[in-house]
Amino acid sequence: MSSWFSRVASSHHVHLAATAVVSGVLVAGAIFSSQKVHRRLQLEDLKRSIPDVDELHKADQLTVYGGEARSVNADPEEQPHIALAARARRGNYDDELIKEQLARNYVFLTDEGMTKLRSSFVIVVGCGGVGSHATAALARSGISKLRIIDFDQVSLSSLNRHAVATLADVGTSKVQCLRKRLQLVTPWVHFDCRNQLFSQAAADDLLGSWEGHVPDYIIDAIDNIDSKVALISYCHSKSLRVISSMGAGCKSDPSRIFIGDISTSLEDRLSRSTRRRLRALGIERGIPVVYSTEKPGPGKAQLLPLPEEEVAKGDVGELSVLPDFRVRILPVIGTMPAIFGLAAANHVLLELTGYPHEYITAKSRERLYDGVLANLQGLEERLAQEDGGARSTTRDGSGSFGAGSGSVGLKIPVTKDEVGFLIDEIYRGKSVVGGVTTRLALIRWRKPTLSIHPSSSDNGRKKKISKDGMFDLTYPNQISSILPLAHLVCMTKEEAAVHEREVLKGDRLPEELYNPEVVELVERRRREIEEWETWR
């Protein structure tokens, strides 16, 4: 062993390697020391460049969200506008100029309505895509006192939907950005800017009176479910008038935006979640909302998944801006939040001025849906009368479903809402055969070929299916149609009568009756229905 050490110690190569290692360590140490000194010198230069806080250089403390508590110093070119706004808010502004600027509103809403409007106090909670457009519309329309509430700052990605923000506003608070830009348009408007997160604990302060003036209306433009529910429930408990904006994300069809009671907003996912939470608090209706009836589907935008590497890290909740906030990206086209916000602002203007308004809700085609559903019920009853097994379920064997037949009637598993979905969402309000938009009906596309399902059961009872596979005959005196939505197509009543005779009661296949383009269109629509079923 000692001889081995002697050979190693006398080796020329070992000496070179040891010298290289020591030299590398010394060089690395010198580099790191130099970098440390350089960083310290840069930090000292930066500190020296920051002036001391004095009368000329004032400093404000950051908010708990890392934002500036007040507006940043204005550009020198903006100083005259700021001074004008300050004088206008003190009353040093010609009222005739205000009336001239609001002349179209005065003509539309009358002097009496505008007097109410100009003396109103409105609160907007949430100043992003929806809230910024609502605030801008209210200020431009004559509201004199606006309290705007939002904890967030303007980001580069929010410029696609914010009403007034510019590149110069990125990094500043959304509420101060709104005040700064809107005072250039309506200098007489009083803004109460609250760079805060709305919560139940802060509700009394944020939604409280301003100089003794209780808020006349509140717009909820929050996209966080907890804060939204807290705001609505507070307003309900305090009898404060509020309108809530539901989800504008992943929406693209402005023709499907409605204003109505929250109890009617059945297709909006955010509304559904909000409604469920409010129902637990005893609030089922009485809250007006802006919502969309547009449904998700193939090719449409969806909530983006988190990258796998982020999920693998563990607690994805740490990725959110604040606890319980959404961490996944919600796709949004900039026009849709604007429409939601303008619709909410329009509602507030009409309510405050007493202007007559009666909205057409998403159920405006209710009479059409009732007629289509009744027509479908009649069709299924006619088909049941053609089926011998179905006729045998009535006590007199007549196959009649009227009074005295002994049957409790034919039950079809299709609701009026589903009729509206099929006609408007799937078949775009027109016949799949001729493209006609009037006298519409729903009808089975094919005649089922099933006979008996011996393995099927219902609560332990063996199911009995009619010989043509259209009806469930399991229960005495009760016939139920076996009718998945994907089996239905939209036609005119005249086309449906031919289809019933040739296909459902005859021996022809749809492929024999219609051209390939119609058959392919029906197949595409069927796939859409099946895709939609996964979202239910």
Coordinates of C-alpha atoms in Angstrom, one line a residue:
M1 CA 0.0 0.0 0.0
S2 CA 2.8 2.4 0.9
S3 CA 4.6 1.6 -2.4
W4 CA 1.3 2.5 -4.2
F5 CA 1.1 5.9 -2.5
S6 CA 4.8 6.5 -3.3
R7 CA 4.2 5.8 -7.0
V8 CA 1.1 8.0 -7.1
A9 CA 2.9 10.9 -5.3
S10 CA 5.8 10.7 -7.8
S11 CA 3.5 10.5 -10.8
H12 CA 3.8 13.5 -13.2
H13 CA 0.2 13.0 -14.4
V14 CA -1.1 13.2 -10.8
H15 CA 0.7 16.4 -10.3
L16 CA -0.9 17.9 -13.4
A17 CA -4.4 16.8 -12.4
A18 CA -4.0 18.2 -8.9
T19 CA -2.8 21.5 -10.2
A20 CA -5.7 21.7 -12.6
V21 CA -8.3 21.0 -9.9
V22 CA -6.8 23.6 -7.5
S23 CA -6.6 26.1 -10.3
G24 CA -10.2 25.5 -11.3
V25 CA -11.4 26.0 -7.7
L26 CA -9.4 29.3 -7.4
V27 CA -10.8 30.6 -10.7
A28 CA -14.4 29.6 -9.8
G29 CA -14.0 31.3 -6.5
A30 CA -12.7 34.4 -8.1
I31 CA -15.6 34.5 -10.6
F32 CA -18.3 34.1 -8.0
S33 CA -16.6 36.7 -5.8
S34 CA -16.5 39.1 -8.7
Q35 CA -20.2 38.5 -9.5
K36 CA -21.1 39.0 -5.9
V37 CA -19.3 42.3 -5.7
H38 CA -20.8 43.4 -9.1
R39 CA -24.3 42.6 -7.8
R40 CA -23.7 44.5 -4.6
L41 CA -22.5 47.6 -6.5
Q42 CA -25.5 47.4 -8.8
L43 CA -27.8 47.2 -5.8
E44 CA -26.1 50.2 -4.2
D45 CA -26.4 52.2 -7.4
L46 CA -30.1 51.3 -7.6
K47 CA -30.7 52.4 -4.0
R48 CA -28.9 55.7 -4.6
S49 CA -31.1 56.4 -7.6
I50 CA -34.2 56.2 -5.5
P51 CA -34.9 59.7 -4.0
D52 CA -35.6 60.1 -0.3
V53 CA -39.3 60.4 0.6
D54 CA -40.0 64.1 1.1
E55 CA -42.5 66.7 -0.1
L56 CA -41.3 66.4 -3.7
H57 CA -41.1 62.6 -3.7
K58 CA -44.0 60.9 -2.0
A59 CA -44.4 57.1 -1.6
D60 CA -47.5 55.0 -1.1
Q61 CA -47.6 51.6 0.5
L62 CA -48.4 48.7 -1.8
T63 CA -51.7 46.8 -1.3
V64 CA -51.7 43.3 0.1
Y65 CA -52.0 42.1 -3.5
G66 CA -48.8 43.7 -4.5
G67 CA -50.4 46.6 -6.4
E68 CA -50.2 50.3 -6.1
A69 CA -52.6 51.7 -3.6
R70 CA -53.2 54.9 -5.5
S71 CA -52.8 56.1 -9.0
V72 CA -49.3 56.5 -10.3
N73 CA -48.1 59.9 -11.2
A74 CA -49.8 61.2 -14.2
D75 CA -48.1 62.2 -17.4
P76 CA -47.6 66.0 -17.6
E77 CA -49.9 66.1 -20.6
E78 CA -52.7 64.7 -18.5
Q79 CA -52.3 67.3 -15.7
P80 CA -54.8 69.8 -17.3
H81 CA -57.4 67.0 -17.6
I82 CA -56.9 66.0 -14.0
A83 CA -57.3 69.6 -12.9
L84 CA -60.4 69.9 -15.0
A85 CA -61.9 66.8 -13.4
A86 CA -61.1 68.0 -9.9
R87 CA -62.9 71.3 -10.6
A88 CA -65.9 69.5 -12.2
R89 CA -66.3 67.3 -9.2
R90 CA -66.4 70.4 -7.0
G91 CA -69.2 71.7 -9.1
N92 CA -67.1 74.1 -11.2
Y93 CA -68.3 72.8 -14.5
D94 CA -71.1 74.2 -16.7
D95 CA -74.2 72.0 -16.4
E96 CA -75.2 73.0 -19.9
L97 CA -72.1 71.3 -21.2
I98 CA -73.0 68.1 -19.4
K99 CA -76.5 68.2 -20.8
E100 CA -75.1 68.8 -24.3
Q101 CA -72.8 65.8 -23.9
L102 CA -75.8 63.7 -22.7
A103 CA -78.2 65.2 -25.2
R104 CA -79.1 61.8 -26.8
N105 CA -79.8 60.3 -23.4
Y106 CA -82.1 63.2 -22.4
V107 CA -84.1 62.7 -25.6
F108 CA -84.4 59.0 -25.0
L109 CA -84.9 58.8 -21.2
T110 CA -86.6 62.3 -20.8
D111 CA -85.6 65.0 -18.3
E112 CA -87.2 63.2 -15.5
G113 CA -85.4 60.0 -16.2
M114 CA -82.0 61.7 -16.5
T115 CA -82.6 63.6 -13.3
K116 CA -82.9 60.2 -11.5
L117 CA -79.9 58.8 -13.4
R118 CA -77.6 61.7 -12.6
S119 CA -78.4 61.5 -8.9
S120 CA -77.8 57.8 -8.7
F121 CA -75.0 55.9 -7.0
V122 CA -74.0 52.6 -8.6
I123 CA -71.4 50.0 -7.5
V124 CA -69.5 47.8 -10.0
V125 CA -67.7 44.8 -8.4
G126 CA -65.1 43.4 -10.7
C127 CA -63.5 45.7 -13.3
G128 CA -62.2 43.2 -15.9
G129 CA -63.7 42.6 -19.3
V130 CA -67.3 42.7 -18.1
G131 CA -67.0 45.3 -15.4
S132 CA -64.9 47.8 -17.3
H133 CA -67.4 48.0 -20.1
A134 CA -70.3 48.3 -17.7
T135 CA -68.5 51.1 -15.8
A136 CA -67.6 53.0 -19.0
A137 CA -71.2 52.8 -20.2
L138 CA -72.6 54.0 -16.9
A139 CA -70.2 56.9 -16.7
R140 CA -70.9 57.9 -20.3
S141 CA -74.7 57.7 -19.7
G142 CA -74.8 60.1 -16.8
I143 CA -74.3 58.2 -13.5
S144 CA -72.6 60.7 -11.2
K145 CA -71.4 58.5 -8.4
L146 CA -69.6 55.2 -9.2
R147 CA -67.8 53.0 -6.7
I148 CA -65.6 50.5 -8.6
I149 CA -64.1 47.5 -6.8
D150 CA -61.3 45.1 -7.9
F151 CA -58.2 43.8 -6.3
D152 CA -56.4 43.1 -9.6
Q153 CA -54.0 45.0 -11.9
V154 CA -54.2 45.4 -15.7
S155 CA -52.2 42.7 -17.4
L156 CA -51.0 42.5 -21.0
S157 CA -53.4 39.6 -21.7
S158 CA -56.4 41.6 -20.4
L159 CA -56.0 44.2 -23.1
N160 CA -58.0 42.1 -25.5
R161 CA -61.2 42.7 -23.5
H162 CA -60.7 45.7 -21.2
A163 CA -62.8 48.7 -22.1
V164 CA -60.3 51.5 -21.7
A165 CA -56.9 50.1 -20.7
T166 CA -53.8 50.8 -22.8
L167 CA -50.2 49.5 -22.8
A168 CA -49.3 52.3 -20.5
D169 CA -51.8 51.0 -17.9
V170 CA -50.3 47.5 -17.7
G171 CA -49.2 46.9 -14.0
T172 CA -51.5 49.5 -12.6
S173 CA -54.7 48.8 -10.7
K174 CA -57.8 48.2 -12.8
V175 CA -59.9 50.6 -10.7
Q176 CA -57.4 53.5 -11.0
C177 CA -57.0 52.7 -14.7
L178 CA -60.8 53.1 -15.2
R179 CA -60.9 56.4 -13.2
K180 CA -57.9 57.8 -15.0
R181 CA -59.3 57.1 -18.5
L182 CA -62.9 57.9 -17.9
Q183 CA -62.3 61.2 -16.2
L184 CA -61.0 62.3 -19.6
V185 CA -64.5 61.7 -21.0
T186 CA -66.8 62.5 -18.0
P187 CA -64.9 64.8 -15.7
W188 CA -67.9 65.4 -13.5
V189 CA -68.3 61.8 -12.4
H190 CA -67.2 61.0 -8.8
F191 CA -65.3 57.8 -8.5
D192 CA -64.7 55.8 -5.3
C193 CA -61.9 53.4 -6.2
R194 CA -61.5 50.4 -4.0
N195 CA -58.4 48.3 -4.9
Q196 CA -59.7 45.4 -2.7
L197 CA -60.9 41.8 -3.0
F198 CA -64.6 41.5 -2.4
S199 CA -65.4 39.1 0.5
Q200 CA -68.2 38.5 2.9
A201 CA -66.2 40.1 5.7
A202 CA -65.7 43.3 3.7
A203 CA -69.3 43.5 2.3
D204 CA -70.5 46.1 4.8
D205 CA -67.8 48.5 3.9
L206 CA -67.6 47.9 0.1
L207 CA -71.3 47.8 -0.5
G208 CA -72.2 50.4 2.2
S209 CA -73.4 54.0 1.7
W210 CA -71.3 56.8 0.2
E211 CA -71.8 60.1 2.0
G212 CA -75.1 58.8 3.3
H213 CA -76.3 57.6 -0.1
V214 CA -77.2 53.9 -0.2
P215 CA -76.3 52.3 -3.5
D216 CA -79.2 52.4 -6.0
Y217 CA -77.9 49.5 -8.0
I218 CA -75.0 47.0 -7.9
I219 CA -73.4 45.1 -10.8
D220 CA -71.8 41.8 -10.1
A221 CA -69.0 41.3 -12.6
I222 CA -67.0 38.8 -10.5
D223 CA -65.7 35.6 -12.1
N224 CA -64.9 33.8 -8.8
I225 CA -67.8 31.6 -7.5
D226 CA -67.2 32.2 -3.8
S227 CA -67.1 36.0 -4.1
K228 CA -70.1 36.0 -6.5
V229 CA -72.3 34.0 -4.1
A230 CA -71.2 36.1 -1.1
L231 CA -72.1 39.3 -3.0
I232 CA -75.5 38.1 -4.2
S233 CA -76.5 36.7 -0.9
Y234 CA -75.5 39.9 0.9
C235 CA -77.5 42.0 -1.6
H236 CA -80.5 39.7 -1.1
S237 CA -80.3 40.0 2.7
K238 CA -80.0 43.8 2.6
S239 CA -82.7 44.2 -0.2
L240 CA -80.1 45.9 -2.4
R241 CA -80.8 45.7 -6.1
V242 CA -78.2 43.7 -8.0
I243 CA -77.7 42.3 -11.5
S244 CA -75.2 39.5 -11.9
S245 CA -73.1 38.6 -15.0
M246 CA -72.7 34.9 -15.6
G247 CA -69.9 33.3 -17.6
A248 CA -68.7 35.0 -20.8
G249 CA -65.7 32.6 -21.1
C250 CA -65.9 30.0 -24.0
K251 CA -68.9 31.8 -25.4
S252 CA -69.0 33.1 -29.0
D253 CA -72.6 33.6 -30.1
P254 CA -74.0 37.0 -29.1
S255 CA -77.5 36.0 -30.3
R256 CA -77.8 33.6 -27.3
I257 CA -77.2 36.2 -24.6
F258 CA -80.3 36.9 -22.5
I259 CA -81.3 38.9 -19.4
G260 CA -83.6 37.0 -17.1
D261 CA -84.2 35.6 -13.6
I262 CA -81.4 33.3 -12.3
S263 CA -84.0 30.5 -12.1
T264 CA -84.3 30.5 -15.9
S265 CA -80.6 30.4 -16.7
L266 CA -80.5 26.6 -17.1
E267 CA -77.7 26.2 -19.7
D268 CA -75.0 28.5 -18.2
R269 CA -72.5 26.5 -16.2
L270 CA -71.4 29.4 -13.9
S271 CA -75.1 30.2 -13.3
R272 CA -75.8 26.6 -12.5
S273 CA -73.1 26.5 -9.9
T274 CA -74.1 29.9 -8.5
R275 CA -77.8 28.8 -8.4
R276 CA -77.0 25.6 -6.5
R277 CA -75.0 27.5 -3.9
L278 CA -77.6 30.2 -3.5
R279 CA -80.4 27.6 -3.2
A280 CA -78.6 26.2 -0.2
L281 CA -78.8 29.7 1.3
G282 CA -82.6 29.9 0.6
I283 CA -82.3 32.0 -2.6
E284 CA -84.0 30.4 -5.6
R285 CA -85.1 33.4 -7.7
G286 CA -85.4 37.1 -7.8
I287 CA -81.9 37.8 -9.0
P288 CA -81.6 39.2 -12.6
V289 CA -78.7 37.8 -14.5
V290 CA -77.0 38.2 -17.9
Y291 CA -76.4 34.7 -19.2
S292 CA -75.8 32.7 -22.4
T293 CA -77.7 29.7 -23.6
E294 CA -74.8 28.6 -25.8
K295 CA -73.7 25.1 -25.2
P296 CA -70.2 23.6 -25.4
G297 CA -69.5 21.3 -28.3
P298 CA -67.0 19.9 -30.8
G299 CA -64.6 22.5 -32.1
K300 CA -65.6 25.1 -29.5
A301 CA -63.3 26.6 -26.9
Q302 CA -62.9 24.8 -23.6
L303 CA -61.3 25.4 -20.2
L304 CA -57.6 24.7 -20.9
P305 CA -56.0 21.9 -18.9
L306 CA -53.1 22.4 -16.6
P307 CA -49.7 21.4 -18.1
E308 CA -48.7 17.9 -16.9
E309 CA -45.5 19.2 -15.4
E310 CA -47.5 21.6 -13.1
V311 CA -49.8 18.8 -12.0
A312 CA -46.8 16.6 -11.3
K313 CA -45.4 19.2 -8.9
G314 CA -48.3 18.5 -6.4
D315 CA -50.4 21.3 -5.0
V316 CA -51.8 23.1 -8.1
G317 CA -53.7 25.5 -5.8
E318 CA -50.5 27.3 -5.3
L319 CA -50.7 28.4 -8.9
S320 CA -53.7 30.6 -8.4
V321 CA -53.5 34.3 -7.8
L322 CA -55.4 33.9 -4.5
P323 CA -56.7 30.9 -2.5
D324 CA -59.8 29.3 -4.1
F325 CA -59.3 31.2 -7.4
R326 CA -59.2 29.5 -10.8
V327 CA -55.8 28.2 -11.8
R328 CA -56.7 27.0 -15.3
I329 CA -56.9 29.4 -18.3
L330 CA -60.4 30.2 -19.4
P331 CA -60.5 31.1 -23.2
V332 CA -62.4 34.3 -23.9
I333 CA -63.0 36.3 -27.1
G334 CA -62.8 40.0 -26.3
T335 CA -66.2 40.9 -27.7
M336 CA -68.3 38.7 -25.5
P337 CA -67.4 40.2 -22.0
A338 CA -68.1 43.6 -23.6
I339 CA -71.6 42.5 -24.6
F340 CA -72.3 41.0 -21.1
G341 CA -71.1 44.2 -19.5
L342 CA -73.1 46.5 -21.7
A343 CA -76.2 44.4 -21.2
A344 CA -75.8 44.7 -17.4
A345 CA -75.3 48.5 -17.7
N346 CA -78.3 48.8 -20.0
H347 CA -80.5 47.0 -17.5
V348 CA -79.3 49.3 -14.7
L349 CA -80.1 52.4 -16.8
L350 CA -83.6 51.2 -17.6
E351 CA -84.3 50.2 -14.0
L352 CA -83.0 53.5 -12.5
T353 CA -85.0 55.7 -14.9
G354 CA -88.1 53.6 -14.9
Y355 CA -88.0 53.1 -18.6
P356 CA -90.4 50.3 -19.7
H357 CA -88.7 47.1 -20.5
E358 CA -89.8 43.5 -20.8
Y359 CA -87.1 41.1 -21.9
I360 CA -87.5 38.2 -24.3
T361 CA -86.1 35.4 -22.4
A362 CA -84.5 32.2 -23.6
K363 CA -88.0 30.6 -23.4
S364 CA -89.3 33.0 -26.1
R365 CA -90.0 30.0 -28.5
E366 CA -91.9 28.2 -25.8
R367 CA -95.1 28.0 -27.9
L368 CA -93.1 26.4 -30.7
Y369 CA -91.5 23.9 -28.3
D370 CA -94.9 23.0 -26.8
G371 CA -96.3 22.3 -30.3
V372 CA -93.4 20.2 -31.3
L373 CA -93.6 18.2 -28.1
A374 CA -97.3 17.6 -28.5
N375 CA -96.7 16.6 -32.1
L376 CA -94.0 14.1 -31.0
Q377 CA -96.4 12.7 -28.3
G378 CA -99.0 12.2 -31.0
L379 CA -96.6 10.5 -33.3
E380 CA -95.4 8.1 -30.6
E381 CA -99.0 7.2 -29.7
R382 CA -99.8 6.4 -33.3
L383 CA -96.8 4.2 -33.5
A384 CA -97.8 2.5 -30.2
Q385 CA -101.2 1.8 -31.7
E386 CA -99.6 0.1 -34.6
D387 CA -97.7 -2.2 -32.3
G388 CA -99.6 -5.3 -31.1
G389 CA -97.7 -5.6 -27.9
A390 CA -98.3 -2.0 -27.0
R391 CA -102.1 -2.3 -27.7
S392 CA -102.2 -5.4 -25.4
T393 CA -101.1 -3.2 -22.4
T394 CA -104.4 -1.4 -22.4
R395 CA -107.2 -3.1 -20.5
D396 CA -109.5 -3.2 -23.4
G397 CA -106.8 -4.1 -25.9
S398 CA -107.8 -1.2 -28.2
G399 CA -104.5 0.5 -28.2
S400 CA -106.3 3.8 -27.4
F401 CA -104.6 6.2 -24.9
G402 CA -107.6 8.4 -24.3
A403 CA -109.9 8.4 -21.2
G404 CA -111.5 5.1 -20.5
S405 CA -108.9 3.1 -22.3
G406 CA -107.5 1.6 -19.1
S407 CA -104.0 2.9 -19.8
V408 CA -102.5 5.7 -17.9
G409 CA -101.0 7.0 -21.1
L410 CA -97.9 7.0 -23.2
K411 CA -94.8 8.4 -21.6
I412 CA -92.0 9.9 -23.8
P413 CA -88.6 10.7 -22.2
V414 CA -88.2 14.1 -23.9
T415 CA -88.7 17.4 -22.1
K416 CA -89.6 20.8 -23.6
D417 CA -86.0 22.0 -22.9
E418 CA -84.6 19.1 -24.8
V419 CA -87.0 19.9 -27.7
G420 CA -85.6 23.5 -27.8
F421 CA -82.1 22.1 -27.6
L422 CA -82.6 19.8 -30.6
I423 CA -84.4 22.4 -32.8
D424 CA -82.2 25.4 -32.0
E425 CA -78.9 24.1 -31.0
I426 CA -78.5 20.9 -33.1
Y427 CA -80.7 21.5 -36.2
R428 CA -80.2 25.3 -36.2
G429 CA -83.9 25.9 -36.4
K430 CA -84.5 24.3 -39.8
S431 CA -85.5 21.1 -41.4
V432 CA -82.7 18.6 -42.0
V433 CA -84.3 17.7 -45.3
G434 CA -85.3 20.9 -47.0
G435 CA -83.8 23.6 -44.8
V436 CA -87.2 25.2 -44.1
T437 CA -87.6 27.1 -40.8
T438 CA -91.4 26.9 -40.4
R439 CA -93.9 24.2 -39.3
L440 CA -91.1 22.2 -37.6
A441 CA -91.5 18.8 -36.0
L442 CA -89.3 16.1 -34.4
I443 CA -89.5 12.5 -35.6
R444 CA -87.6 9.3 -35.2
W445 CA -85.0 8.9 -38.0
R446 CA -85.0 5.1 -38.1
K447 CA -87.3 2.2 -37.1
P448 CA -85.7 0.3 -34.3
T449 CA -85.1 -3.4 -35.0
L450 CA -84.9 -4.6 -31.3
S451 CA -87.2 -7.3 -30.0
I452 CA -86.7 -8.4 -26.4
H453 CA -83.9 -7.5 -24.0
P454 CA -83.9 -10.6 -21.7
S455 CA -80.9 -9.3 -19.7
S456 CA -82.4 -5.9 -19.0
S457 CA -84.0 -5.2 -15.7
D458 CA -85.6 -2.4 -13.8
N459 CA -85.3 -2.6 -10.0
G460 CA -85.2 -6.4 -10.2
R461 CA -88.1 -6.6 -12.7
K462 CA -87.3 -8.1 -16.0
K463 CA -87.8 -5.5 -18.8
K464 CA -90.3 -6.2 -21.6
I465 CA -89.7 -4.4 -24.8
S466 CA -92.1 -4.2 -27.7
K467 CA -91.4 -6.3 -30.8
D468 CA -90.3 -3.3 -32.8
G469 CA -88.0 -2.0 -30.0
M470 CA -89.8 1.3 -29.6
F471 CA -91.6 0.9 -26.3
D472 CA -91.0 -0.3 -22.8
L473 CA -93.9 -2.6 -21.7
T474 CA -92.5 -3.6 -18.4
Y475 CA -95.2 -1.9 -16.2
P476 CA -98.9 -2.8 -16.7
N477 CA -101.0 0.1 -18.1
Q478 CA -98.0 2.3 -18.7
I479 CA -96.2 2.4 -22.0
S480 CA -92.9 4.3 -22.2
S481 CA -91.2 5.2 -25.4
I482 CA -87.6 4.2 -25.8
L483 CA -86.4 7.4 -27.5
P484 CA -82.9 8.7 -27.1
L485 CA -82.4 12.2 -28.3
A486 CA -79.9 11.1 -30.9
H487 CA -82.7 9.1 -32.6
L488 CA -84.7 12.3 -33.4
V489 CA -84.4 14.5 -36.4
C490 CA -86.0 17.9 -37.3
M491 CA -88.3 18.1 -40.3
T492 CA -91.3 20.1 -41.4
K493 CA -94.6 18.6 -40.5
E494 CA -95.2 17.7 -44.1
E495 CA -91.9 16.0 -44.5
A496 CA -92.4 14.2 -41.1
A497 CA -95.8 12.8 -42.4
V498 CA -94.0 11.2 -45.4
H499 CA -91.2 9.9 -43.2
E500 CA -93.7 8.4 -40.8
R501 CA -95.5 6.6 -43.6
E502 CA -92.5 5.4 -45.6
V503 CA -90.0 4.7 -42.9
L504 CA -91.5 4.2 -39.5
K505 CA -94.7 2.4 -40.7
G506 CA -93.4 1.3 -44.0
D507 CA -90.4 -0.8 -45.1
R508 CA -88.0 1.8 -46.5
L509 CA -84.7 2.9 -45.0
P510 CA -83.8 6.6 -44.7
E511 CA -80.9 6.0 -47.2
E512 CA -83.5 4.9 -49.8
L513 CA -85.7 7.9 -49.2
Y514 CA -83.1 10.8 -48.9
N515 CA -80.0 11.8 -50.8
P516 CA -76.6 11.1 -49.4
E517 CA -76.1 14.8 -48.3
V518 CA -79.2 14.6 -46.0
V519 CA -78.1 11.3 -44.6
E520 CA -74.6 12.6 -43.9
L521 CA -76.0 15.7 -42.3
V522 CA -78.2 13.7 -40.0
E523 CA -75.2 11.6 -39.0
R524 CA -73.2 14.7 -38.2
R525 CA -76.0 16.1 -36.1
R526 CA -76.3 12.8 -34.3
R527 CA -72.6 12.9 -33.3
E528 CA -73.1 16.4 -32.0
I529 CA -75.9 15.2 -29.7
E530 CA -73.8 12.3 -28.4
E531 CA -70.9 14.8 -27.8
W532 CA -73.3 17.1 -25.9
E533 CA -74.6 14.2 -23.8
T534 CA -71.1 14.0 -22.3
W535 CA -71.5 17.6 -21.0
R536 CA -74.8 16.9 -19.2

